[in-house]
Short mmCIF file of C-alpha atoms in Angstrom, two decimals:
data_model
loop_
_atom_site.label_atom_id
_atom_site.label_comp_id
_atom_site.label_asym_id
_atom_site.label_seq_id
_atom_site.Cartn_x
_atom_site.Cartn_y
_atom_site.Cartn_z
CA MET W 1 102.81 59.69 94.34
CA GLY W 2 104.54 62.95 95.17
CA LEU W 3 103.50 64.74 98.34
CA MET W 4 102.34 61.98 100.64
CA LEU W 5 105.01 59.35 100.13
CA ALA W 6 106.93 60.78 103.05
CA PHE W 7 104.25 59.59 105.44
CA ALA W 8 104.58 55.93 104.47
CA VAL W 9 108.01 55.50 106.00
CA PRO W 10 107.30 56.59 109.60
CA ALA W 11 104.01 54.68 109.51
CA VAL W 12 105.89 51.49 108.72
CA VAL W 13 108.80 52.11 111.08
CA HIS W 14 106.56 53.08 114.02
CA PRO W 15 103.25 51.32 113.38
CA ALA W 16 101.97 51.89 116.93
CA THR W 17 102.54 55.66 116.87
CA ALA W 18 99.29 57.60 117.01
CA ARG W 19 98.89 59.84 114.02
CA ALA W 20 98.36 63.55 114.43
CA ASP W 21 95.17 65.21 113.21
CA ASN W 22 96.69 68.59 112.26
CA PRO W 23 97.07 69.61 109.50
CA ILE W 24 93.52 68.57 108.68
CA VAL W 25 94.26 67.95 104.98
CA GLN W 26 97.25 65.85 103.98
CA THR W 27 96.52 64.89 100.36
CA ILE W 28 97.57 68.30 99.00
CA TYR W 29 99.00 71.54 100.32
CA THR W 30 96.30 74.00 101.40
CA ALA W 31 96.39 77.62 102.55
CA ASP W 32 94.26 80.58 103.61
CA PRO W 33 91.34 78.85 105.38
CA ALA W 34 87.89 80.43 105.32
CA PRO W 35 85.22 78.50 107.26
CA LEU W 36 81.47 78.76 106.69
CA VAL W 37 78.87 77.00 108.84
CA TYR W 38 75.82 75.92 106.86
CA ASP W 39 73.11 73.33 107.52
CA GLY W 40 74.94 71.50 110.30
CA ARG W 41 78.34 71.30 108.62
CA VAL W 42 81.48 73.40 108.49
CA TYR W 43 82.52 74.13 104.92
CA LEU W 44 86.14 75.14 104.57
CA TYR W 45 87.29 77.12 101.55
CA THR W 46 91.03 77.10 100.91
CA GLY W 47 93.69 77.90 98.40
CA HIS W 48 95.92 75.19 96.95
CA ASP W 49 99.70 75.49 96.92
CA GLU W 50 101.03 73.37 94.10
CA ASP W 51 103.58 70.68 94.99
CA SER W 52 107.21 71.86 95.12
CA SER W 53 106.20 75.52 94.86
CA THR W 54 109.00 78.04 95.37
CA THR W 55 106.65 81.01 95.09
CA TYR W 56 102.88 81.39 95.46
CA THR W 57 101.98 78.96 92.68
CA MET W 58 98.20 78.78 93.11
CA LYS W 59 95.76 77.97 90.31
CA GLU W 60 92.55 76.88 92.02
CA TRP W 61 90.48 76.99 95.18
CA ARG W 62 89.26 73.94 97.08
CA VAL W 63 86.33 73.02 99.35
CA TRP W 64 86.22 70.61 102.31
CA SER W 65 83.51 69.94 104.87
CA SER W 66 83.01 68.24 108.21
CA ASP W 67 80.23 67.68 110.73
CA ASP W 68 82.61 66.64 113.54
CA MET W 69 85.75 68.82 113.05
CA VAL W 70 88.07 65.84 112.55
CA ASN W 71 86.83 63.85 109.54
CA TRP W 72 87.02 66.15 106.52
CA THR W 73 85.40 65.40 103.16
CA ASP W 74 87.20 66.55 100.01
CA HIS W 75 84.81 68.25 97.58
CA GLY W 76 87.49 69.00 95.02
CA SER W 77 87.93 72.28 93.17
CA PRO W 78 84.67 73.92 92.08
CA LEU W 79 86.44 77.18 91.20
CA ASP W 80 89.75 77.96 89.49
CA LEU W 81 91.43 80.64 87.42
CA SER W 82 89.76 79.42 84.23
CA SER W 83 86.39 80.25 85.82
CA PHE W 84 87.24 83.93 85.29
CA SER W 85 87.85 84.94 81.67
CA TRP W 86 89.56 88.13 82.78
CA ALA W 87 92.07 86.51 85.18
CA SER W 88 95.57 85.22 84.46
CA ASN W 89 97.11 83.81 87.66
CA ASN W 90 97.44 84.02 91.46
CA ALA W 91 94.40 82.24 92.92
CA TRP W 92 95.00 83.63 96.37
CA ALA W 93 93.08 83.94 99.66
CA GLY W 94 89.28 84.24 99.44
CA GLN W 95 86.12 83.74 101.48
CA THR W 96 82.61 82.38 100.85
CA VAL W 97 79.44 83.72 102.47
CA TYR W 98 75.83 82.60 102.26
CA ARG W 99 72.93 84.93 101.56
CA ASN W 100 69.45 84.60 100.09
CA GLY W 101 69.86 80.97 99.07
CA LYS W 102 73.17 81.47 97.29
CA PHE W 103 76.85 81.16 98.08
CA TYR W 104 79.18 84.00 97.11
CA TRP W 105 82.92 83.33 96.88
CA TYR W 106 85.14 86.41 96.86
CA VAL W 107 88.61 85.71 95.50
CA PRO W 108 91.65 87.76 94.42
CA MET W 109 93.62 87.11 91.25
CA THR W 110 95.58 88.98 88.61
CA ASP W 111 93.58 90.90 86.02
CA LYS W 112 95.18 89.92 82.71
CA SER W 113 94.33 93.29 81.12
CA THR W 114 95.97 95.43 83.80
CA GLY W 115 98.45 93.09 85.50
CA ARG W 116 97.07 94.17 88.87
CA MET W 117 95.48 92.10 91.60
CA ALA W 118 91.69 92.37 91.52
CA ILE W 119 88.82 90.79 93.44
CA GLY W 120 86.18 88.76 91.68
CA VAL W 121 83.02 87.11 92.95
CA ALA W 122 81.67 83.69 92.00
CA VAL W 123 78.22 82.38 92.84
CA SER W 124 76.64 78.97 93.39
CA ASP W 125 73.41 77.41 94.60
CA SER W 126 75.43 74.90 96.62
CA PRO W 127 78.26 75.32 99.16
CA THR W 128 80.32 72.83 97.13
CA GLY W 129 79.61 74.36 93.73
CA PRO W 130 79.84 74.47 90.86
CA PHE W 131 80.63 78.18 91.10
CA HIS W 132 80.65 80.60 88.18
CA ASP W 133 81.84 84.16 87.72
CA ALA W 134 78.91 86.37 88.70
CA LEU W 135 80.07 89.46 86.83
CA GLY W 136 82.47 88.67 83.99
CA HIS W 137 84.81 91.36 85.35
CA PRO W 138 86.35 92.31 88.72
CA LEU W 139 84.10 93.48 91.53
CA VAL W 140 86.83 95.83 92.77
CA GLU W 141 90.37 96.40 91.57
CA ASN W 142 93.07 98.49 93.21
CA GLY W 143 96.01 96.08 93.19
CA GLN W 144 95.33 94.79 96.71
CA ILE W 145 94.27 91.38 98.01
CA ASP W 146 92.64 89.15 100.65
CA PRO W 147 88.89 89.83 100.57
CA THR W 148 86.72 89.08 103.59
CA VAL W 149 82.97 89.69 103.79
CA PHE W 150 80.84 90.40 106.84
CA ILE W 151 77.03 90.75 106.91
CA ASP W 152 75.87 92.84 109.86
CA ASP W 153 72.69 92.23 111.87
CA ASP W 154 70.91 94.99 109.96
CA GLY W 155 71.56 93.18 106.68
CA GLN W 156 74.29 95.53 105.46
CA ALA W 157 77.19 93.59 103.95
CA TYR W 158 80.77 94.84 103.96
CA LEU W 159 83.70 93.76 101.81
CA TYR W 160 87.12 94.34 103.38
CA TRP W 161 90.47 93.72 101.73
CA GLY W 162 93.99 95.00 101.55
CA ASN W 163 97.77 94.80 101.70
CA PRO W 164 99.42 97.21 102.48
CA ASP W 165 96.24 99.21 103.17
CA LEU W 166 92.89 98.16 104.63
CA TRP W 167 89.91 98.95 102.42
CA TYR W 168 86.18 98.44 102.73
CA VAL W 169 83.06 99.01 100.68
CA LYS W 170 79.37 98.50 101.42
CA LEU W 171 77.97 95.69 99.29
CA ASN W 172 74.43 95.86 97.99
CA ALA W 173 71.95 93.13 98.89
CA ASP W 174 72.73 91.33 95.61
CA MET W 175 76.28 90.77 96.99
CA THR W 176 77.77 91.43 93.53
CA SER W 177 77.65 95.24 93.44
CA TYR W 178 78.33 98.02 95.91
CA SER W 179 77.20 101.46 96.95
CA GLY W 180 79.51 104.43 97.15
CA SER W 181 83.25 104.22 96.65
CA PRO W 182 85.83 102.02 98.37
CA SER W 183 87.19 103.70 101.49
CA LYS W 184 90.38 103.24 103.47
CA ILE W 185 90.20 102.38 107.13
CA GLN W 186 92.75 104.59 108.84
CA LEU W 187 95.56 102.40 110.13
CA THR W 188 96.63 103.90 113.45
CA THR W 189 98.93 102.40 116.05
CA ALA W 190 96.11 102.66 118.59
CA GLY W 191 93.88 100.67 116.26
CA PHE W 192 96.34 98.15 114.84
CA GLY W 193 99.45 98.11 117.00
CA THR W 194 102.93 99.46 116.45
CA ARG W 195 105.39 98.02 113.95
CA THR W 196 109.04 98.89 114.39
CA GLY W 197 111.73 99.09 111.74
CA ASP W 198 109.50 99.97 108.77
CA ALA W 199 108.76 103.66 108.25
CA ASN W 200 106.31 102.83 105.45
CA ARG W 201 104.23 100.48 107.65
CA PRO W 202 103.82 102.07 111.11
CA THR W 203 101.12 99.58 112.22
CA LEU W 204 101.15 95.80 112.55
CA PHE W 205 98.43 95.26 109.94
CA GLU W 206 99.81 93.26 107.04
CA GLU W 207 97.04 91.32 105.25
CA GLY W 208 94.42 88.60 105.59
CA PRO W 209 91.64 90.45 107.47
CA TRP W 210 88.79 88.41 108.95
CA VAL W 211 85.84 90.43 110.27
CA TYR W 212 82.94 89.23 112.41
CA LYS W 213 80.65 90.31 115.24
CA ARG W 214 80.13 88.69 118.63
CA ASN W 215 77.96 89.96 121.49
CA GLY W 216 77.71 93.39 119.91
CA LEU W 217 81.48 93.75 119.48
CA TYR W 218 83.15 93.85 116.07
CA TYR W 219 86.40 91.92 115.59
CA ILE W 220 89.03 92.18 112.89
CA VAL W 221 91.62 89.40 113.04
CA PHE W 222 94.59 89.77 110.69
CA ALA W 223 98.04 88.65 109.70
CA ALA W 224 100.43 90.99 111.47
CA LYS W 225 103.91 92.19 110.58
CA CYS W 226 106.08 90.56 107.95
CA CYS W 227 107.96 88.39 107.89
CA SER W 228 107.36 86.00 109.64
CA GLU W 229 103.76 86.92 110.34
CA PHE W 230 101.78 86.38 113.49
CA ILE W 231 98.01 86.69 113.97
CA ALA W 232 96.69 89.72 115.85
CA TYR W 233 93.30 91.35 116.34
CA SER W 234 91.46 94.56 117.06
CA THR W 235 87.90 95.34 118.15
CA ALA W 236 85.46 98.17 117.53
CA PRO W 237 81.93 99.30 118.40
CA GLY W 238 81.02 99.46 114.70
CA PRO W 239 81.92 97.67 111.44
CA THR W 240 84.27 100.41 110.26
CA GLY W 241 85.77 101.39 113.62
CA PRO W 242 87.13 103.09 115.54
CA TRP W 243 89.41 100.09 116.09
CA THR W 244 91.36 99.29 119.24
CA TYR W 245 94.33 96.94 119.05
CA ARG W 246 93.91 93.95 121.38
CA GLY W 247 97.09 91.92 120.87
CA THR W 248 98.27 88.54 119.66
CA VAL W 249 96.01 85.62 118.79
CA MET W 250 98.67 83.25 117.44
CA PRO W 251 102.40 83.94 117.76
CA THR W 252 104.83 83.38 114.90
CA GLN W 253 105.40 79.64 114.61
CA GLY W 254 104.88 76.67 112.35
CA GLY W 255 107.36 76.72 109.47
CA SER W 256 105.50 79.18 107.21
CA PHE W 257 106.38 82.86 107.10
CA THR W 258 102.73 83.71 106.39
CA ASN W 259 99.59 82.87 108.29
CA HIS W 260 95.90 83.48 107.65
CA PRO W 261 93.04 83.44 110.19
CA GLY W 262 89.52 82.09 109.92
CA ILE W 263 87.21 81.98 112.95
CA THR W 264 83.79 80.41 113.36
CA ASP W 265 81.43 78.94 115.95
CA PHE W 266 80.09 75.43 115.40
CA LYS W 267 77.93 73.24 117.63
CA GLY W 268 78.51 75.47 120.64
CA ASN W 269 82.30 75.74 120.31
CA SER W 270 84.66 78.33 118.83
CA TYR W 271 87.35 77.39 116.32
CA PHE W 272 90.43 79.12 114.94
CA PHE W 273 91.69 78.03 111.51
CA TYR W 274 95.18 78.89 110.29
CA HIS W 275 97.95 77.51 108.11
CA ASN W 276 101.54 76.37 108.64
CA GLY W 277 104.29 74.37 106.93
CA ALA W 278 103.87 71.19 108.96
CA LEU W 279 103.55 68.56 106.21
CA PRO W 280 106.63 66.94 104.65
CA GLY W 281 108.04 69.41 102.13
CA GLY W 282 106.12 72.18 103.84
CA SER W 283 107.28 75.80 103.69
CA GLY W 284 105.99 79.32 103.28
CA TYR W 285 104.99 78.32 99.73
CA THR W 286 103.71 74.80 100.50
CA ARG W 287 101.36 75.35 103.40
CA SER W 288 98.72 73.31 105.20
CA VAL W 289 95.52 74.25 106.99
CA ALA W 290 94.99 73.36 110.65
CA VAL W 291 92.43 74.15 113.33
CA GLU W 292 92.28 74.67 117.10
CA LYS W 293 89.31 74.85 119.45
CA PHE W 294 89.35 77.85 121.80
CA SER W 295 87.17 79.70 124.29
CA TYR W 296 86.79 83.46 124.54
CA ASN W 297 87.70 85.08 127.82
CA SER W 298 84.77 86.37 129.88
CA ASP W 299 85.41 89.92 128.68
CA GLY W 300 85.26 88.86 125.02
CA THR W 301 89.00 88.92 124.43
CA ILE W 302 90.64 86.10 122.47
CA PRO W 303 93.25 84.02 124.31
CA THR W 304 96.65 83.28 122.84
CA ILE W 305 96.32 80.17 120.66
CA ASN W 306 99.29 77.99 119.79
CA MET W 307 99.61 75.51 116.95
CA THR W 308 99.27 71.84 117.86
CA SER W 309 99.47 68.54 116.02
CA THR W 310 96.45 67.12 117.87
CA GLY W 311 93.97 69.68 116.61
CA ALA W 312 90.36 70.12 117.66
CA PRO W 313 88.52 67.35 119.52
CA GLN W 314 85.82 65.45 117.70
CA VAL W 315 82.25 66.72 118.06
CA GLY W 316 80.02 63.66 118.05
CA THR W 317 80.84 60.46 116.16
CA LEU W 318 80.81 59.13 112.62
CA ASN W 319 78.00 56.75 111.63
CA PRO W 320 79.47 53.79 109.69
CA TYR W 321 76.02 52.48 108.80
CA THR W 322 75.34 55.25 106.32
CA ARG W 323 77.29 55.75 103.11
CA GLN W 324 80.58 57.49 103.80
CA GLU W 325 82.69 59.02 101.06
CA ALA W 326 86.14 57.43 100.86
CA GLU W 327 87.53 60.97 100.65
CA THR W 328 86.23 61.66 104.18
CA ILE W 329 89.53 61.52 106.04
CA ALA W 330 90.94 62.41 109.45
CA TRP W 331 94.48 61.37 108.51
CA GLU W 332 96.00 59.47 105.61
CA SER W 333 99.23 57.99 104.40
CA GLY W 334 100.06 57.75 100.72
CA VAL W 335 96.69 58.31 99.05
CA GLU W 336 95.44 61.15 96.89
CA THR W 337 92.01 62.23 95.68
CA GLU W 338 90.63 62.81 92.19
CA PRO W 339 87.29 63.52 90.48
CA SER W 340 85.11 60.42 90.18
CA SER W 341 83.08 59.38 87.14
CA GLU W 342 80.22 58.72 89.57
CA GLY W 343 80.31 62.31 90.83
CA GLY W 344 82.24 63.99 93.62
CA MET W 345 85.71 62.72 94.40
CA ASP W 346 87.30 59.33 94.94
CA VAL W 347 90.48 58.15 96.62
CA GLY W 348 93.12 56.92 94.20
CA PHE W 349 96.84 56.41 93.62
CA ILE W 350 96.68 53.76 96.33
CA GLU W 351 99.75 51.58 96.88
CA ASN W 352 100.68 48.78 99.25
CA GLY W 353 100.71 49.97 102.87
CA ASP W 354 98.76 53.20 102.28
CA TYR W 355 95.90 53.90 104.63
CA ILE W 356 93.02 56.20 105.54
CA LYS W 357 92.16 56.97 109.16
CA VAL W 358 88.56 57.79 110.04
CA LYS W 359 88.17 59.00 113.60
CA GLY W 360 85.50 58.17 116.18
CA VAL W 361 83.48 55.61 114.24
CA ALA W 362 80.42 54.55 116.27
CA PHE W 363 80.01 50.81 115.62
CA GLY W 364 77.72 50.37 118.62
CA SER W 365 76.85 46.75 119.30
CA GLY W 366 78.72 45.62 116.22
CA ALA W 367 78.99 45.42 112.45
CA SER W 368 78.44 42.27 110.39
CA SER W 369 79.76 43.33 106.99
CA PHE W 370 81.53 46.04 105.01
CA THR W 371 80.85 47.21 101.48
CA ALA W 372 83.09 49.43 99.36
CA ARG W 373 82.68 50.97 95.92
CA VAL W 374 85.94 50.24 94.12
CA ALA W 375 87.63 50.23 90.73
CA SER W 376 90.92 48.77 89.49
CA THR W 377 92.84 47.67 86.42
CA VAL W 378 94.66 45.01 88.42
CA GLY W 379 93.56 42.18 90.70
CA GLY W 380 94.78 41.25 94.14
CA GLY W 381 94.35 44.49 96.05
CA THR W 382 92.83 44.17 99.50
CA VAL W 383 91.07 46.62 101.81
CA GLU W 384 91.95 45.69 105.37
CA LEU W 385 89.86 47.08 108.23
CA HIS W 386 91.91 47.84 111.35
CA LEU W 387 90.88 49.38 114.66
CA GLY W 388 92.99 51.82 116.67
CA SER W 389 95.98 52.00 114.34
CA ALA W 390 97.11 50.89 110.91
CA SER W 391 98.49 47.74 112.55
CA GLY W 392 95.65 47.36 115.06
CA THR W 393 93.09 44.58 115.33
CA THR W 394 91.92 43.38 111.91
CA VAL W 395 88.13 43.09 111.77
CA GLY W 396 87.66 42.46 108.04
CA ARG W 397 89.31 42.07 104.65
CA CYS W 398 87.76 42.82 101.27
CA SER W 399 89.38 41.67 98.03
CA VAL W 400 89.18 44.01 95.05
CA PRO W 401 88.87 42.55 91.54
CA ASN W 402 90.03 43.93 88.21
CA THR W 403 87.06 46.02 87.04
CA GLY W 404 88.65 46.90 83.70
CA ASP W 405 89.27 50.59 84.31
CA TRP W 406 90.18 52.97 87.14
CA GLN W 407 86.74 54.58 86.78
CA THR W 408 84.69 51.42 86.18
CA TRP W 409 83.08 50.87 89.55
CA THR W 410 81.77 47.83 91.38
CA SER W 411 80.73 47.15 94.95
CA VAL W 412 82.54 44.50 97.00
CA SER W 413 81.52 43.20 100.42
CA CYS W 414 83.13 41.12 103.13
CA PRO W 415 82.21 39.90 106.62
CA VAL W 416 83.24 41.91 109.68
CA SER W 417 83.84 40.60 113.17
CA GLY W 418 84.86 42.43 116.32
CA ALA W 419 83.99 46.01 115.30
CA THR W 420 82.09 47.32 118.32
CA GLY W 421 81.97 50.52 120.33
CA THR W 422 83.45 53.80 119.12
CA GLN W 423 86.80 53.28 117.43
CA ASP W 424 89.24 54.92 115.07
CA LEU W 425 88.95 52.98 111.82
CA TYR W 426 91.91 52.47 109.50
CA LEU W 427 91.27 51.42 105.91
CA LYS W 428 94.61 49.88 105.04
CA PHE W 429 95.39 48.89 101.48
CA THR W 430 97.61 45.91 100.72
CA GLY W 431 98.68 44.01 97.63
CA GLY W 432 101.47 43.93 95.09
CA SER W 433 103.49 46.75 93.57
CA GLY W 434 102.10 49.76 91.78
CA TYR W 435 98.66 51.24 92.11
CA LEU W 436 96.13 48.81 93.57
CA LEU W 437 92.64 50.32 93.46
CA ASN W 438 90.44 53.38 93.68
CA MET W 439 87.67 53.75 96.29
CA ASN W 440 84.61 55.96 95.97
CA TRP W 441 82.63 55.20 99.14
CA TRP W 442 82.14 52.64 101.90
CA GLN W 443 79.47 51.51 104.34
CA PHE W 444 79.09 48.96 107.14
CA THR W 445 76.02 46.86 107.91
CA ALA W 446 75.05 46.57 111.56
CA ALA W 447 74.97 43.05 113.02
CA SER W 448 71.57 43.66 114.60
CA THR W 449 70.15 44.71 111.23
CA ALA W 450 71.50 41.58 109.59
CA THR W 451 69.96 39.44 112.35
CA ALA W 452 66.62 41.17 112.00
CA HIS W 453 66.60 40.58 108.25
CA ALA W 454 67.44 36.91 108.81
CA ARG W 455 64.26 36.48 110.83
#
């Protein structure tokens, strides 16, 4: 099982302990979060630190989404190094933006012909892909990293990137070409703070810029100083400056010597995404994405934000009476995800005692039954439905048959009793030894609906 086995032990030893909701992804290590709000959901684009990495071993990018900030759906990897014929390695921090009906994902990687870091751009008609290389060659290449894109109110788009410098270029409306030449933003101590002890880097700017505009003010949030990094920010009256250093957003903390900001507004709230080393085995090379809700000060300044294990509060509830992907998860123990033969992802590598937590499930007046799409090469696995915790009240049990293959799917149903109100739902998997089953999706039937049909 690898990464997530470490969670099974405390869950068994302390079954009543409430599980944390940060980091927001526990099935793999994630880094460098870049949120995008589109059509009522937050899409989160991340890097993927490979298990047991002792350097930045990153081969692909991943996508997640949520409509409530706590239950995150895994959309897999619609973009990786093999998507770019000119790239060799280092799938590092990128960002996706939406324009004119398309999604543009700007990502840095090593150009195999030069050995230097370059920035490519991939395009898709969907926020979850598939993405493909828009150009067949780098968009820009000067050996520096961490692209971020900002589209101003007048429609002019800017690409910023850099470490150790801070560069920008004006993108054309097609988002895959630019006008003029890349320019350096002058890094002054007034604009980016004072670094001590490094004559070659007089300012705090290190890497990971994130640029946006709010109430007429331009913000650049960035990873500051190295190492360990903290998150700082500056503001300006225009998209290229002059910048004024404003101070710390997130102090150094969290078990990773790097950090990377991503800020967005969603459903009337402001959110700060970052990464740390909080998962078992976590480090500066095996990082995990987390999120905090925050409020700007009245003068537009950003308050100091600290890392927590509780994360952002839920916005709204989850509807159990519509199909929910099994890979929509607030917290999990033991499971992993994989591509499904029916499309999207499924939850697999499930063993006895593993579970999935789904937060804030609105059962209302009650559910009468539960249906799950499952596959297995063994018999005897059971999906137990618990409320409140993995050992909480059991409201249903569904047996899973041998379907003949891990990707041969069938739907199983079972009665449900006692699932009312808004509850945290735990899908707990029990059975013998070894892998028990895969799950693609699940759905409850409301008791009132069943009664109405009976009439």
